[in-house]
Amino acid sequence: MKKIIFCDIPMKKNMNAMVYANTGNTNFNYSKEVMFPINAILAESLKKDDEVRVILLRTKDKAGNSGRNSGLFMQELDEINSEIGAKISYETLDSEFKETKDIHEKRLQDMLDKIEEHTEIYADITYGPKPLPMILMCVISFAEKFLNCDVKSVVYGKVDFDDNNKPCNPELYDVTSLYYLNNLTSSMVADNGKDARQSLNDFFSL
């Protein structure tokens, strides 16, 4: 099966590996530490005959941390895949750390250019600039609607920080429902706000 993975790459200097097994609202049990939460999902999702295209979304930083961290992602997933044998290729999409209209449009177009029809889509929105998940939602919505893609999982890794500012209490959340909720509110039809609110409440009560 063809899969495409989008992962926001952090600009932070130090990366911490955490165990996300049996946390949050996911049903994944991968018990080894990962720096990138999506890799805990892929450890149990990838199959030997999968063709996997990983798109690393890098935001340029003066210290070069995003470049180093993209290397850490590839190293981590390659180690996981060494026991699976899926065919994995990596590509990077670099963008300036500017949140202007032209940058947003370029990010969206660049991501869409990487998606083939009839592909399974995974995304990790744990790291990266705040607007990136909003752009990703637009990308996967387009891909599902016009390219017959299957949105499998959008994940977010959450941690707390102790008194020494060290990450702790990791939890892995599948937030794919937010994508479908956005689609729902965009496609709803109602005569007024009251009816629209009631329709939404009816949906939540199902």
PDB file of C-alpha atoms in Angstrom:
ATOM      1  CA  MET A   1       0.000   0.000   0.000  1.00  0.00           C
ATOM      2  CA  LYS A   2       1.211   3.510  -0.751  1.00  0.00           C
ATOM      3  CA  LYS A   3       1.507   5.727   2.289  1.00  0.00           C
ATOM      4  CA  ILE A   4       2.591   9.324   2.692  1.00  0.00           C
ATOM      5  CA  ILE A   5       3.773  10.675   6.023  1.00  0.00           C
ATOM      6  CA  PHE A   6       3.908  14.378   6.827  1.00  0.00           C
ATOM      7  CA  CYS A   7       5.913  15.327   9.897  1.00  0.00           C
ATOM      8  CA  ASP A   8       6.592  18.816  11.232  1.00  0.00           C
ATOM      9  CA  ILE A   9      10.276  18.963  12.172  1.00  0.00           C
ATOM     10  CA  PRO A  10      11.153  21.022  15.276  1.00  0.00           C
ATOM     11  CA  MET A  11      13.658  23.849  15.439  1.00  0.00           C
ATOM     12  CA  LYS A  12      14.556  23.021  19.040  1.00  0.00           C
ATOM     13  CA  LYS A  13      18.119  22.119  19.950  1.00  0.00           C
ATOM     14  CA  ASN A  14      17.527  19.144  22.235  1.00  0.00           C
ATOM     15  CA  MET A  15      15.209  16.276  21.375  1.00  0.00           C
ATOM     16  CA  ASN A  16      13.844  13.931  24.033  1.00  0.00           C
ATOM     17  CA  ALA A  17      12.825  10.334  23.406  1.00  0.00           C
ATOM     18  CA  MET A  18       9.691   9.178  25.240  1.00  0.00           C
ATOM     19  CA  VAL A  19       7.592   6.020  25.522  1.00  0.00           C
ATOM     20  CA  TYR A  20       4.044   6.674  24.295  1.00  0.00           C
ATOM     21  CA  ALA A  21       2.661   3.136  24.610  1.00  0.00           C
ATOM     22  CA  ASN A  22      -0.924   2.859  25.894  1.00  0.00           C
ATOM     23  CA  THR A  23      -1.349   6.595  26.462  1.00  0.00           C
ATOM     24  CA  GLY A  24      -3.780   9.261  25.342  1.00  0.00           C
ATOM     25  CA  ASN A  25      -6.597   7.975  23.140  1.00  0.00           C
ATOM     26  CA  THR A  26      -4.583   5.648  20.911  1.00  0.00           C
ATOM     27  CA  ASN A  27      -4.487   1.871  20.885  1.00  0.00           C
ATOM     28  CA  PHE A  28      -0.831   1.502  20.009  1.00  0.00           C
ATOM     29  CA  ASN A  29       1.500  -0.481  22.237  1.00  0.00           C
ATOM     30  CA  TYR A  30       4.971   0.271  20.883  1.00  0.00           C
ATOM     31  CA  SER A  31       7.035   0.140  24.062  1.00  0.00           C
ATOM     32  CA  LYS A  32      10.300   1.717  22.882  1.00  0.00           C
ATOM     33  CA  GLU A  33      11.251   5.384  23.166  1.00  0.00           C
ATOM     34  CA  VAL A  34      10.733   7.658  20.174  1.00  0.00           C
ATOM     35  CA  MET A  35      11.541  11.309  19.612  1.00  0.00           C
ATOM     36  CA  PHE A  36       8.816  11.663  16.992  1.00  0.00           C
ATOM     37  CA  PRO A  37       5.390  10.358  18.113  1.00  0.00           C
ATOM     38  CA  ILE A  38       4.305   9.332  14.599  1.00  0.00           C
ATOM     39  CA  ASN A  39       7.045   6.709  14.623  1.00  0.00           C
ATOM     40  CA  ALA A  40       5.292   4.892  17.469  1.00  0.00           C
ATOM     41  CA  ILE A  41       2.267   4.652  15.167  1.00  0.00           C
ATOM     42  CA  LEU A  42       4.306   3.588  12.147  1.00  0.00           C
ATOM     43  CA  ALA A  43       6.088   0.900  14.175  1.00  0.00           C
ATOM     44  CA  GLU A  44       2.784  -0.972  14.343  1.00  0.00           C
ATOM     45  CA  SER A  45       1.228   0.203  11.059  1.00  0.00           C
ATOM     46  CA  LEU A  46       3.906  -0.425   8.450  1.00  0.00           C
ATOM     47  CA  LYS A  47       3.928  -3.636   6.441  1.00  0.00           C
ATOM     48  CA  LYS A  48       6.695  -5.155   4.364  1.00  0.00           C
ATOM     49  CA  ASP A  49       4.992  -4.437   1.029  1.00  0.00           C
ATOM     50  CA  ASP A  50       4.243  -0.778   1.860  1.00  0.00           C
ATOM     51  CA  GLU A  51       5.675   1.998  -0.280  1.00  0.00           C
ATOM     52  CA  VAL A  52       6.217   4.882   2.137  1.00  0.00           C
ATOM     53  CA  ARG A  53       6.980   8.466   1.183  1.00  0.00           C
ATOM     54  CA  VAL A  54       8.025  10.557   4.176  1.00  0.00           C
ATOM     55  CA  ILE A  55       7.793  14.334   3.760  1.00  0.00           C
ATOM     56  CA  LEU A  56       9.757  16.199   6.416  1.00  0.00           C
ATOM     57  CA  LEU A  57       8.401  19.724   6.862  1.00  0.00           C
ATOM     58  CA  ARG A  58      11.380  21.809   7.902  1.00  0.00           C
ATOM     59  CA  THR A  59      11.353  25.445   8.917  1.00  0.00           C
ATOM     60  CA  LYS A  60      14.752  27.065   8.467  1.00  0.00           C
ATOM     61  CA  ASP A  61      16.484  28.201  11.644  1.00  0.00           C
ATOM     62  CA  LYS A  62      19.823  29.982  12.028  1.00  0.00           C
ATOM     63  CA  ALA A  63      21.274  27.259  14.239  1.00  0.00           C
ATOM     64  CA  GLY A  64      20.472  24.500  11.748  1.00  0.00           C
ATOM     65  CA  ASN A  65      18.510  22.475  14.304  1.00  0.00           C
ATOM     66  CA  SER A  66      15.732  21.517  11.885  1.00  0.00           C
ATOM     67  CA  GLY A  67      18.302  19.975   9.552  1.00  0.00           C
ATOM     68  CA  ARG A  68      19.847  17.954  12.366  1.00  0.00           C
ATOM     69  CA  ASN A  69      16.428  16.894  13.650  1.00  0.00           C
ATOM     70  CA  SER A  70      15.306  15.677  10.234  1.00  0.00           C
ATOM     71  CA  GLY A  71      18.336  13.400  10.298  1.00  0.00           C
ATOM     72  CA  LEU A  72      17.256  12.109  13.701  1.00  0.00           C
ATOM     73  CA  PHE A  73      13.797  11.335  12.317  1.00  0.00           C
ATOM     74  CA  MET A  74      15.221   9.289   9.446  1.00  0.00           C
ATOM     75  CA  GLN A  75      17.584   7.448  11.747  1.00  0.00           C
ATOM     76  CA  GLU A  76      14.760   6.603  14.149  1.00  0.00           C
ATOM     77  CA  LEU A  77      12.330   5.359  11.509  1.00  0.00           C
ATOM     78  CA  ASP A  78      15.029   3.413   9.644  1.00  0.00           C
ATOM     79  CA  GLU A  79      15.854   1.570  12.860  1.00  0.00           C
ATOM     80  CA  ILE A  80      12.185   0.705  13.363  1.00  0.00           C
ATOM     81  CA  ASN A  81      11.842  -0.352   9.735  1.00  0.00           C
ATOM     82  CA  SER A  82      14.894  -2.608   9.894  1.00  0.00           C
ATOM     83  CA  GLU A  83      12.623  -5.293  11.372  1.00  0.00           C
ATOM     84  CA  ILE A  84       9.729  -4.571   8.971  1.00  0.00           C
ATOM     85  CA  GLY A  85      11.284  -4.065   5.559  1.00  0.00           C
ATOM     86  CA  ALA A  86       8.925  -1.462   4.079  1.00  0.00           C
ATOM     87  CA  LYS A  87      10.226   0.610   1.166  1.00  0.00           C
ATOM     88  CA  ILE A  88      10.775   4.101   2.594  1.00  0.00           C
ATOM     89  CA  SER A  89      11.923   7.250   0.821  1.00  0.00           C
ATOM     90  CA  TYR A  90      12.518  10.652   2.398  1.00  0.00           C
ATOM     91  CA  GLU A  91      12.023  14.150   1.056  1.00  0.00           C
ATOM     92  CA  THR A  92      12.277  17.522   2.741  1.00  0.00           C
ATOM     93  CA  LEU A  93      10.249  20.662   2.187  1.00  0.00           C
ATOM     94  CA  ASP A  94      12.063  23.706   3.535  1.00  0.00           C
ATOM     95  CA  SER A  95      10.395  27.037   4.196  1.00  0.00           C
ATOM     96  CA  GLU A  96      11.309  30.346   5.776  1.00  0.00           C
ATOM     97  CA  PHE A  97      10.214  31.053   9.338  1.00  0.00           C
ATOM     98  CA  LYS A  98       7.714  33.640   8.156  1.00  0.00           C
ATOM     99  CA  GLU A  99       3.954  33.353   8.405  1.00  0.00           C
ATOM    100  CA  THR A 100       2.973  35.397   5.369  1.00  0.00           C
ATOM    101  CA  LYS A 101       0.346  34.580   2.756  1.00  0.00           C
ATOM    102  CA  ASP A 102       2.902  33.680   0.092  1.00  0.00           C
ATOM    103  CA  ILE A 103       4.744  31.304   2.452  1.00  0.00           C
ATOM    104  CA  HIS A 104       1.470  29.601   3.417  1.00  0.00           C
ATOM    105  CA  GLU A 105       0.466  29.153  -0.206  1.00  0.00           C
ATOM    106  CA  LYS A 106       3.869  27.757  -1.152  1.00  0.00           C
ATOM    107  CA  ARG A 107       3.789  25.275   1.732  1.00  0.00           C
ATOM    108  CA  LEU A 108       0.344  24.086   0.687  1.00  0.00           C
ATOM    109  CA  GLN A 109       1.249  23.725  -2.981  1.00  0.00           C
ATOM    110  CA  ASP A 110       4.541  22.004  -2.204  1.00  0.00           C
ATOM    111  CA  MET A 111       2.800  19.469   0.023  1.00  0.00           C
ATOM    112  CA  LEU A 112       0.065  18.778  -2.501  1.00  0.00           C
ATOM    113  CA  ASP A 113       2.663  18.180  -5.200  1.00  0.00           C
ATOM    114  CA  LYS A 114       3.972  15.238  -3.144  1.00  0.00           C
ATOM    115  CA  ILE A 115       0.652  13.389  -2.898  1.00  0.00           C
ATOM    116  CA  GLU A 116      -0.325  10.691  -5.374  1.00  0.00           C
ATOM    117  CA  GLU A 117      -3.865   9.426  -5.857  1.00  0.00           C
ATOM    118  CA  HIS A 118      -5.148   6.532  -3.734  1.00  0.00           C
ATOM    119  CA  THR A 119      -2.598   7.052  -0.969  1.00  0.00           C
ATOM    120  CA  GLU A 120      -2.964   6.573   2.782  1.00  0.00           C
ATOM    121  CA  ILE A 121      -2.108   9.756   4.675  1.00  0.00           C
ATOM    122  CA  TYR A 122      -0.500  10.066   8.114  1.00  0.00           C
ATOM    123  CA  ALA A 123       0.566  13.311   9.775  1.00  0.00           C
ATOM    124  CA  ASP A 124       2.360  14.344  12.952  1.00  0.00           C
ATOM    125  CA  ILE A 125       1.586  17.874  14.168  1.00  0.00           C
ATOM    126  CA  THR A 126       3.520  17.685  17.439  1.00  0.00           C
ATOM    127  CA  TYR A 127       6.229  20.133  16.423  1.00  0.00           C
ATOM    128  CA  GLY A 128       6.716  23.071  14.081  1.00  0.00           C
ATOM    129  CA  PRO A 129       5.206  26.563  13.716  1.00  0.00           C
ATOM    130  CA  LYS A 130       1.612  26.955  14.881  1.00  0.00           C
ATOM    131  CA  PRO A 131       0.096  27.647  11.415  1.00  0.00           C
ATOM    132  CA  LEU A 132       1.470  24.404   9.931  1.00  0.00           C
ATOM    133  CA  PRO A 133      -1.337  22.145  11.241  1.00  0.00           C
ATOM    134  CA  MET A 134      -3.889  24.510   9.695  1.00  0.00           C
ATOM    135  CA  ILE A 135      -2.146  24.219   6.332  1.00  0.00           C
ATOM    136  CA  LEU A 136      -1.946  20.440   6.709  1.00  0.00           C
ATOM    137  CA  MET A 137      -5.702  20.258   7.292  1.00  0.00           C
ATOM    138  CA  CYS A 138      -6.228  22.037   3.969  1.00  0.00           C
ATOM    139  CA  VAL A 139      -3.795  19.683   2.247  1.00  0.00           C
ATOM    140  CA  ILE A 140      -5.362  16.456   3.475  1.00  0.00           C
ATOM    141  CA  SER A 141      -8.873  17.759   2.827  1.00  0.00           C
ATOM    142  CA  PHE A 142      -7.928  18.432  -0.795  1.00  0.00           C
ATOM    143  CA  ALA A 143      -6.235  15.039  -1.062  1.00  0.00           C
ATOM    144  CA  GLU A 144      -9.220  13.155   0.300  1.00  0.00           C
ATOM    145  CA  LYS A 145     -11.756  15.051  -1.805  1.00  0.00           C
ATOM    146  CA  PHE A 146      -9.958  15.193  -5.142  1.00  0.00           C
ATOM    147  CA  LEU A 147      -7.205  12.550  -5.055  1.00  0.00           C
ATOM    148  CA  ASN A 148      -9.174   9.711  -3.447  1.00  0.00           C
ATOM    149  CA  CYS A 149      -6.768   9.503  -0.526  1.00  0.00           C
ATOM    150  CA  ASP A 150      -7.517   7.859   2.804  1.00  0.00           C
ATOM    151  CA  VAL A 151      -6.732   9.910   5.917  1.00  0.00           C
ATOM    152  CA  LYS A 152      -5.520   7.277   8.369  1.00  0.00           C
ATOM    153  CA  SER A 153      -4.102   9.213  11.316  1.00  0.00           C
ATOM    154  CA  VAL A 154      -3.217  12.715  12.468  1.00  0.00           C
ATOM    155  CA  VAL A 155      -1.302  12.513  15.741  1.00  0.00           C
ATOM    156  CA  TYR A 156      -0.100  14.856  18.457  1.00  0.00           C
ATOM    157  CA  GLY A 157       2.372  13.986  21.202  1.00  0.00           C
ATOM    158  CA  LYS A 158       1.779  15.852  24.465  1.00  0.00           C
ATOM    159  CA  VAL A 159       4.152  16.108  27.419  1.00  0.00           C
ATOM    160  CA  ASP A 160       4.282  17.894  30.770  1.00  0.00           C
ATOM    161  CA  PHE A 161       7.410  19.517  32.190  1.00  0.00           C
ATOM    162  CA  ASP A 162       8.785  18.953  35.685  1.00  0.00           C
ATOM    163  CA  ASP A 163      10.368  21.538  37.984  1.00  0.00           C
ATOM    164  CA  ASN A 164      13.651  21.205  36.086  1.00  0.00           C
ATOM    165  CA  ASN A 165      11.893  21.830  32.756  1.00  0.00           C
ATOM    166  CA  LYS A 166      12.415  18.216  31.756  1.00  0.00           C
ATOM    167  CA  PRO A 167       9.600  16.626  29.706  1.00  0.00           C
ATOM    168  CA  CYS A 168       7.556  13.962  31.468  1.00  0.00           C
ATOM    169  CA  ASN A 169       4.163  12.212  31.367  1.00  0.00           C
ATOM    170  CA  PRO A 170       4.028  11.684  27.589  1.00  0.00           C
ATOM    171  CA  GLU A 171       0.659  11.051  25.982  1.00  0.00           C
ATOM    172  CA  LEU A 172      -0.103  10.238  22.357  1.00  0.00           C
ATOM    173  CA  TYR A 173      -3.348  11.532  20.869  1.00  0.00           C
ATOM    174  CA  ASP A 174      -4.998  10.710  17.585  1.00  0.00           C
ATOM    175  CA  VAL A 175      -6.632  14.014  16.608  1.00  0.00           C
ATOM    176  CA  THR A 176      -7.960  12.888  13.224  1.00  0.00           C
ATOM    177  CA  SER A 177     -11.451  13.658  14.545  1.00  0.00           C
ATOM    178  CA  LEU A 178     -10.572  17.370  14.429  1.00  0.00           C
ATOM    179  CA  TYR A 179     -10.065  17.047  10.692  1.00  0.00           C
ATOM    180  CA  TYR A 180     -13.490  15.490  10.247  1.00  0.00           C
ATOM    181  CA  LEU A 181     -15.053  18.030  12.599  1.00  0.00           C
ATOM    182  CA  ASN A 182     -13.664  20.828  10.446  1.00  0.00           C
ATOM    183  CA  ASN A 183     -15.127  19.153   7.357  1.00  0.00           C
ATOM    184  CA  LEU A 184     -18.466  18.817   9.097  1.00  0.00           C
ATOM    185  CA  THR A 185     -18.749  22.477  10.066  1.00  0.00           C
ATOM    186  CA  SER A 186     -17.643  23.526   6.577  1.00  0.00           C
ATOM    187  CA  SER A 187     -20.307  21.441   4.860  1.00  0.00           C
ATOM    188  CA  MET A 188     -23.230  22.071   7.251  1.00  0.00           C
ATOM    189  CA  VAL A 189     -26.312  23.782   5.854  1.00  0.00           C
ATOM    190  CA  ALA A 190     -28.764  25.614   8.140  1.00  0.00           C
ATOM    191  CA  ASP A 191     -31.145  28.559   7.937  1.00  0.00           C
ATOM    192  CA  ASN A 192     -29.728  30.265  11.017  1.00  0.00           C
ATOM    193  CA  GLY A 193     -27.206  29.961  13.832  1.00  0.00           C
ATOM    194  CA  LYS A 194     -29.689  28.322  16.204  1.00  0.00           C
ATOM    195  CA  ASP A 195     -30.453  25.518  13.765  1.00  0.00           C
ATOM    196  CA  ALA A 196     -26.756  25.090  13.008  1.00  0.00           C
ATOM    197  CA  ARG A 197     -25.926  24.774  16.716  1.00  0.00           C
ATOM    198  CA  GLN A 198     -28.698  22.216  17.142  1.00  0.00           C
ATOM    199  CA  SER A 199     -27.415  20.183  14.195  1.00  0.00           C
ATOM    200  CA  LEU A 200     -23.967  20.180  15.716  1.00  0.00           C
ATOM    201  CA  ASN A 201     -25.322  19.133  19.119  1.00  0.00           C
ATOM    202  CA  ASP A 202     -27.309  16.344  17.446  1.00  0.00           C
ATOM    203  CA  PHE A 203     -24.120  15.115  15.780  1.00  0.00           C
ATOM    204  CA  PHE A 204     -22.207  15.127  19.072  1.00  0.00           C
ATOM    205  CA  SER A 205     -24.948  13.115  20.764  1.00  0.00           C
ATOM    206  CA  LEU A 206     -24.692  10.244  18.271  1.00  0.00           C
TER     207      LEU A 206
END
